[in-house]
Coordinates of C-alpha atoms in Angstrom, one line a residue:
M1 CA -0.3 0.4 -0.3
A2 CA 1.5 3.2 -0.7
A3 CA 2.5 5.7 1.5
S4 CA -0.1 8.6 2.6
P5 CA 1.7 11.3 5.4
V6 CA -0.1 13.1 7.4
L7 CA 1.1 16.4 7.9
L8 CA -0.2 18.4 11.3
P9 CA -1.4 22.2 9.0
V10 CA 1.0 24.9 8.7
K11 CA 0.7 28.6 7.6
I12 CA 3.0 29.0 4.8
E13 CA 4.2 32.4 3.2
L14 CA 4.7 33.0 -0.5
P15 CA 6.4 36.9 -1.2
L16 CA 4.7 39.6 -2.0
T17 CA 7.7 41.5 -2.9
S18 CA 10.2 40.1 -5.8
I19 CA 14.7 39.6 -4.4
Q20 CA 14.8 42.2 -7.1
E21 CA 12.7 44.8 -6.1
L22 CA 12.8 44.8 -3.0
I23 CA 17.0 45.5 -3.3
K24 CA 16.4 48.2 -5.2
S25 CA 14.8 49.8 -2.5
N26 CA 17.6 49.1 -0.1
A27 CA 20.4 46.7 -1.8
N28 CA 22.3 46.8 2.2
I29 CA 19.5 46.1 4.5
I30 CA 18.3 42.3 5.1
P31 CA 14.7 41.8 5.6
T32 CA 14.5 40.4 8.7
R33 CA 12.2 37.1 7.4
Y34 CA 15.3 36.5 4.8
A35 CA 18.3 36.6 6.9
V36 CA 19.2 33.0 8.4
T37 CA 19.9 32.3 12.0
N38 CA 23.2 30.6 11.6
P39 CA 26.0 32.1 9.1
N40 CA 26.4 30.2 6.3
P41 CA 30.7 30.1 4.6
V42 CA 29.3 31.1 0.8
S43 CA 32.4 30.0 -1.0
N44 CA 36.0 29.0 -2.2
S45 CA 36.7 32.4 -3.0
E46 CA 38.8 34.6 -0.2
S47 CA 37.3 37.3 -1.3
N48 CA 34.0 35.9 1.0
G49 CA 36.1 35.7 4.1
C50 CA 35.6 32.1 3.5
V51 CA 37.4 28.8 2.1
L52 CA 35.8 25.5 1.2
P53 CA 36.6 22.7 -0.8
C54 CA 36.2 22.0 -3.8
M55 CA 33.9 18.3 -4.2
D56 CA 35.1 16.0 -6.7
S57 CA 34.7 16.5 -10.8
H58 CA 33.5 13.4 -11.0
I59 CA 32.8 13.8 -15.5
I60 CA 31.4 11.9 -16.7
D61 CA 31.3 11.3 -20.8
L62 CA 27.6 10.7 -22.1
K63 CA 28.9 9.3 -25.4
L64 CA 30.4 6.8 -24.1
F65 CA 27.6 5.5 -23.1
L66 CA 25.8 5.1 -27.3
D67 CA 27.3 1.3 -26.9
F68 CA 27.6 -0.4 -23.5
S69 CA 29.3 -3.1 -25.0
S70 CA 32.1 -1.6 -25.7
P71 CA 35.5 -1.9 -23.6
C72 CA 34.8 2.5 -23.1
A73 CA 31.8 2.6 -21.8
K74 CA 31.8 -0.8 -18.7
Q75 CA 34.9 2.2 -17.3
E76 CA 32.6 5.0 -18.0
L77 CA 30.0 3.0 -16.1
L78 CA 32.5 2.1 -13.2
K79 CA 33.1 6.3 -12.9
L80 CA 29.3 6.5 -12.9
H81 CA 29.4 3.9 -10.4
V82 CA 32.0 5.7 -8.0
A83 CA 30.4 8.7 -8.5
L84 CA 26.6 8.2 -7.7
T85 CA 27.3 5.9 -4.7
S86 CA 30.1 8.9 -3.1
W87 CA 28.2 11.9 -4.1
G88 CA 24.9 11.3 -5.2
C89 CA 25.6 13.9 -8.4
F90 CA 28.1 14.2 -11.3
Q91 CA 29.5 16.7 -14.0
L92 CA 28.2 15.0 -17.9
V93 CA 29.9 16.1 -20.4
N94 CA 29.5 14.7 -24.7
H95 CA 25.7 15.1 -24.4
G96 CA 24.9 16.1 -26.9
V97 CA 23.2 19.7 -25.7
E98 CA 24.8 22.3 -28.4
S99 CA 27.0 25.1 -27.0
S100 CA 25.2 28.0 -28.9
L101 CA 21.1 26.7 -27.5
L102 CA 22.8 26.4 -23.9
D103 CA 23.6 29.9 -24.2
Q104 CA 21.3 31.3 -25.8
L105 CA 19.5 29.7 -23.1
Q106 CA 21.4 31.9 -20.8
V107 CA 20.6 34.7 -22.5
V108 CA 16.7 34.3 -22.6
S109 CA 16.3 33.9 -19.1
K110 CA 18.4 37.0 -18.1
E111 CA 16.4 38.5 -20.8
F112 CA 13.3 37.2 -18.8
F113 CA 14.6 38.4 -15.4
A114 CA 15.4 41.8 -17.0
L115 CA 12.2 42.7 -18.1
P116 CA 9.9 45.5 -15.5
L117 CA 7.6 44.1 -12.6
E118 CA 4.7 44.7 -13.8
E119 CA 5.9 41.8 -17.1
K120 CA 7.1 39.3 -14.8
R121 CA 4.4 39.8 -12.9
K122 CA 1.7 38.5 -15.7
Y123 CA 3.4 34.9 -15.3
S124 CA 3.0 34.7 -11.9
R125 CA 2.9 31.5 -9.5
T126 CA -0.3 31.5 -7.0
V127 CA -0.1 30.0 -3.7
E128 CA -2.2 27.2 -4.7
W129 CA 0.6 25.8 -7.8
H130 CA 3.6 26.9 -8.0
E131 CA 3.8 27.3 -11.5
G132 CA 4.9 30.4 -12.9
Y133 CA 6.6 33.4 -12.0
G134 CA 8.0 34.6 -8.2
C135 CA 9.6 33.0 -4.8
D136 CA 9.6 29.5 -3.4
I137 CA 6.4 28.8 -0.6
V138 CA 7.6 28.9 3.1
S139 CA 6.6 28.1 6.6
E140 CA 7.0 31.4 8.3
D141 CA 9.7 30.1 10.6
Q142 CA 11.7 29.6 8.3
P143 CA 13.6 32.1 5.5
I144 CA 12.7 33.2 2.4
H145 CA 14.8 32.7 0.2
W146 CA 17.2 35.0 -2.0
N147 CA 16.1 33.4 -5.3
D148 CA 13.0 34.7 -7.5
R149 CA 12.8 31.8 -10.2
L150 CA 10.0 31.2 -13.3
L151 CA 9.0 27.2 -13.0
L152 CA 7.7 25.8 -16.1
R153 CA 5.7 22.1 -16.7
I154 CA 7.6 21.7 -20.3
H155 CA 6.7 18.0 -21.0
P156 CA 4.5 16.3 -21.2
I157 CA 3.6 18.9 -24.0
E158 CA 0.1 18.9 -23.9
Q159 CA 0.4 19.7 -19.7
R160 CA 2.5 23.4 -20.7
N161 CA 1.3 25.7 -19.3
L162 CA 2.4 28.5 -22.2
N163 CA 0.4 31.6 -20.6
L164 CA 3.3 30.9 -17.9
W165 CA 5.2 31.0 -20.9
P166 CA 6.6 34.8 -22.3
D167 CA 6.4 35.7 -24.8
I168 CA 7.8 39.2 -24.8
V169 CA 10.9 38.2 -24.9
P170 CA 12.2 37.2 -28.0
N171 CA 12.5 33.6 -29.1
F172 CA 12.4 32.2 -25.4
R173 CA 10.2 29.8 -26.6
E174 CA 11.4 28.5 -28.9
T175 CA 14.8 27.6 -27.2
L176 CA 13.2 26.8 -24.4
D177 CA 11.1 24.2 -26.4
A178 CA 14.7 22.6 -28.3
Y179 CA 15.9 22.6 -25.2
S180 CA 13.0 20.2 -23.4
T181 CA 13.2 18.0 -26.4
E182 CA 17.5 17.6 -25.4
M183 CA 16.2 17.0 -22.2
R184 CA 14.2 14.2 -22.5
T185 CA 17.7 12.7 -25.0
V186 CA 19.6 13.2 -22.0
V187 CA 17.8 12.1 -19.8
K188 CA 17.1 8.8 -21.5
L189 CA 20.1 8.2 -21.8
V190 CA 21.6 9.3 -18.3
L191 CA 18.6 6.2 -16.7
K192 CA 20.1 3.6 -19.5
A193 CA 22.9 4.7 -17.8
I194 CA 22.5 4.3 -14.2
A195 CA 20.4 1.5 -14.6
K196 CA 23.6 -0.4 -15.8
S197 CA 26.1 0.7 -13.6
L198 CA 23.5 -0.9 -10.8
D199 CA 23.9 -4.1 -13.0
L200 CA 20.4 -3.6 -13.6
E201 CA 19.0 -4.0 -17.2
E202 CA 19.1 -0.4 -18.9
N203 CA 14.9 0.8 -19.0
S204 CA 14.3 -0.9 -15.0
F205 CA 14.2 3.5 -14.2
L206 CA 13.5 4.5 -17.9
S207 CA 10.3 2.3 -17.8
Q208 CA 9.1 3.9 -14.3
L209 CA 10.5 7.8 -16.2
G210 CA 7.2 6.3 -18.6
E211 CA 6.8 8.6 -21.4
D212 CA 4.2 10.5 -19.7
G213 CA 6.7 11.2 -17.0
T214 CA 7.2 14.8 -16.2
F215 CA 9.9 17.3 -17.2
F216 CA 9.7 20.8 -16.0
A217 CA 12.9 23.9 -16.2
R218 CA 13.5 26.0 -13.1
F219 CA 14.9 29.2 -14.1
N220 CA 17.2 31.0 -10.7
F221 CA 18.4 34.3 -10.5
Y222 CA 20.2 35.4 -8.1
P223 CA 20.7 38.8 -6.9
P224 CA 23.8 39.4 -4.9
C225 CA 24.0 40.4 -1.7
P226 CA 26.4 42.4 0.1
H227 CA 26.3 40.0 3.5
P228 CA 26.0 37.1 1.5
D229 CA 27.0 34.6 5.2
R230 CA 23.1 36.3 5.6
V231 CA 21.1 34.9 3.9
L232 CA 20.1 31.5 1.1
G233 CA 19.9 31.2 -2.6
L234 CA 18.4 27.8 -1.5
K235 CA 18.2 27.1 2.0
P236 CA 19.7 22.9 2.3
H237 CA 17.1 20.6 0.3
S238 CA 17.3 17.8 -1.4
D239 CA 14.9 17.1 -4.9
G240 CA 11.8 15.2 -5.2
S241 CA 13.0 14.3 -8.7
L242 CA 14.1 11.2 -10.4
I243 CA 17.0 13.1 -11.5
T244 CA 17.3 16.6 -11.8
V245 CA 20.1 17.9 -14.7
L246 CA 21.6 21.2 -14.2
L247 CA 22.8 24.3 -16.3
Q248 CA 25.0 26.0 -14.5
D249 CA 25.9 29.9 -14.6
K250 CA 29.1 29.9 -17.1
D251 CA 30.6 32.9 -14.0
V252 CA 29.7 32.4 -10.8
E253 CA 29.5 29.6 -8.5
G254 CA 27.1 28.9 -5.5
L255 CA 25.7 25.2 -5.5
Q256 CA 27.1 23.8 -2.7
V257 CA 27.0 19.4 -2.2
L258 CA 26.7 18.4 1.5
K259 CA 29.0 15.1 2.0
N260 CA 30.0 13.6 5.6
D261 CA 28.1 16.5 7.3
Q262 CA 31.4 19.1 5.7
W263 CA 29.6 21.8 2.3
Y264 CA 31.5 21.6 -1.1
T265 CA 31.4 24.4 -4.2
V266 CA 30.9 22.7 -7.3
P267 CA 33.2 24.3 -9.4
V268 CA 31.6 25.1 -12.9
I269 CA 32.9 23.4 -16.3
P270 CA 32.3 24.8 -19.8
N271 CA 29.3 23.8 -21.6
A272 CA 29.4 20.9 -18.5
L273 CA 25.5 19.8 -17.1
F274 CA 25.5 19.4 -13.5
V275 CA 22.9 15.5 -12.4
N276 CA 22.0 14.6 -10.0
A277 CA 20.2 11.5 -8.6
G278 CA 16.7 12.7 -6.5
D279 CA 14.5 11.1 -4.0
Q280 CA 12.7 8.9 -6.2
L281 CA 15.5 6.9 -7.6
E282 CA 16.3 7.3 -4.0
I283 CA 13.8 4.8 -3.5
M284 CA 13.6 3.2 -6.6
S285 CA 17.6 2.0 -5.7
N286 CA 16.1 0.8 -2.1
G287 CA 19.2 2.9 -1.4
V288 CA 21.5 1.7 -2.8
L289 CA 22.0 5.7 -3.8
K290 CA 20.5 9.0 -2.5
S291 CA 19.8 12.2 -3.4
P292 CA 22.3 14.8 -2.0
V293 CA 21.7 17.2 0.4
H294 CA 22.7 20.9 -1.9
K295 CA 22.0 24.8 -1.2
V296 CA 22.3 27.9 -3.3
V297 CA 24.7 30.3 -1.6
I298 CA 24.9 34.3 -2.9
D299 CA 27.6 36.0 -4.1
K300 CA 28.2 39.5 -3.3
E301 CA 29.0 41.5 -5.6
K302 CA 27.9 39.1 -9.1
A303 CA 24.0 38.1 -10.0
R304 CA 24.1 34.7 -10.5
M305 CA 21.8 32.0 -13.0
S306 CA 21.1 28.7 -13.5
V307 CA 18.9 26.6 -15.1
A308 CA 17.1 23.6 -13.4
V309 CA 15.6 20.4 -15.0
P310 CA 14.2 18.0 -13.1
S311 CA 12.3 15.0 -14.4
G312 CA 9.8 12.5 -12.8
V313 CA 7.1 10.1 -12.8
N314 CA 3.7 11.2 -12.8
I315 CA 2.4 13.1 -10.1
D316 CA -0.6 9.6 -9.9
K317 CA 2.1 7.0 -10.8
E318 CA 2.7 4.8 -7.8
I319 CA 7.3 3.6 -6.7
G320 CA 8.4 1.2 -5.0
P321 CA 12.4 0.0 -4.1
L322 CA 12.4 -1.8 -7.2
S323 CA 12.4 -5.6 -6.6
E324 CA 16.2 -6.6 -7.7
L325 CA 17.4 -4.2 -5.0
I326 CA 15.6 -6.0 -2.3
N327 CA 17.4 -9.4 -0.8
K328 CA 18.0 -11.1 2.6
D329 CA 21.4 -8.2 3.1
R330 CA 19.8 -6.0 1.6
P331 CA 15.5 -5.5 2.6
R332 CA 13.1 -3.2 1.5
L333 CA 14.3 0.5 2.9
Y334 CA 11.3 2.7 1.5
K335 CA 7.7 2.3 1.3
N336 CA 5.8 3.0 -2.3
V337 CA 4.0 6.0 -3.0
K338 CA 2.1 8.3 -4.5
D339 CA 1.9 11.8 -5.3
Y340 CA 5.5 11.8 -4.4
I341 CA 5.5 15.5 -5.5
P342 CA 2.5 17.1 -3.6
I343 CA 3.8 14.7 -0.6
F344 CA 7.6 17.1 -0.9
L345 CA 6.5 20.4 -1.5
Q346 CA 4.6 20.6 1.7
H347 CA 8.2 18.9 3.6
Y348 CA 10.1 21.7 1.6
A349 CA 7.8 24.4 2.6
R350 CA 8.7 23.1 6.3
G351 CA 12.8 23.6 6.2
D352 CA 12.5 18.8 6.9
R353 CA 13.0 16.1 3.9
A354 CA 10.3 14.7 2.6
I355 CA 12.3 11.4 1.9
N356 CA 12.8 10.4 5.3
A357 CA 9.3 9.6 5.9
M358 CA 9.1 7.1 3.0
K359 CA 11.9 5.0 5.0
I360 CA 10.7 1.5 6.4
Q361 CA 11.5 1.5 10.7
L362 CA 13.5 -1.8 11.1

């Protein structure tokens, strides 16, 4: 039977003012609702006063997975297995997405966030649903993110809400449509490779995603802050997805991953895509793979942008650990669950992890 955790009601808040507008009025003051309780190390840059180690750059060549029987592919699968079991994430190169398309995606992203507020508000989200322009909902005891974002469903195509796709930005829709096609191709091959790295049949995870799997594109804008250690672009969290593919800012670092209670900066690799496992993959793999906790910190002087594409099973589909990964040495560790994303969003607003509610207490 699928898990349906019951959460007590909590007061939630959707910030009415964008960060971009907030800092226009007074760039040097951090409102109380945005301030974090404990100062956080922000960078591996000495200019920010704190040096953090960089994570190991496990670089995976996707092109080598076009033929899984080749010796090069088998070596790359071993690298992928190490990256996923040690970090839960990796840098992807030779992924087939043209650099010109990556550049154009960043251009239309910048053009959208440069629009006047009244234009951006035409694409606003609501309290009830997270798609559209605005901020993330948080509970009243959680700091608000130093982040404005535009979240759009990109697949299934028939479920796109085109009213939220900015038509005022030249080539925005065409660029996102082209990128959406590329992301589906990349995700399919990555999921096959992940399955092969675990000695599973290559479609083990892809069949769970199915043709009706849900893909979103999240455009993030992180303005600079004079006191970056007192705010967070995104609080520590794991993703509710199967996997997430991230296009980082070309010039500004900010993503950090947690491993063994230590934060590591994720380096920027030109034209690489950063891929991380999500909660759904952790459940399906019966905990063999973990969904990494990560956060985004702010730069003192420079704005940062990124585009994340989380993919996951259709909301109506039940997921659970694959039977091939359950045995006497590794019993079932996770419950079956349906409608995971609404559950995830409730926990996310509270600042805790939904995946913990999915675990079976042995």
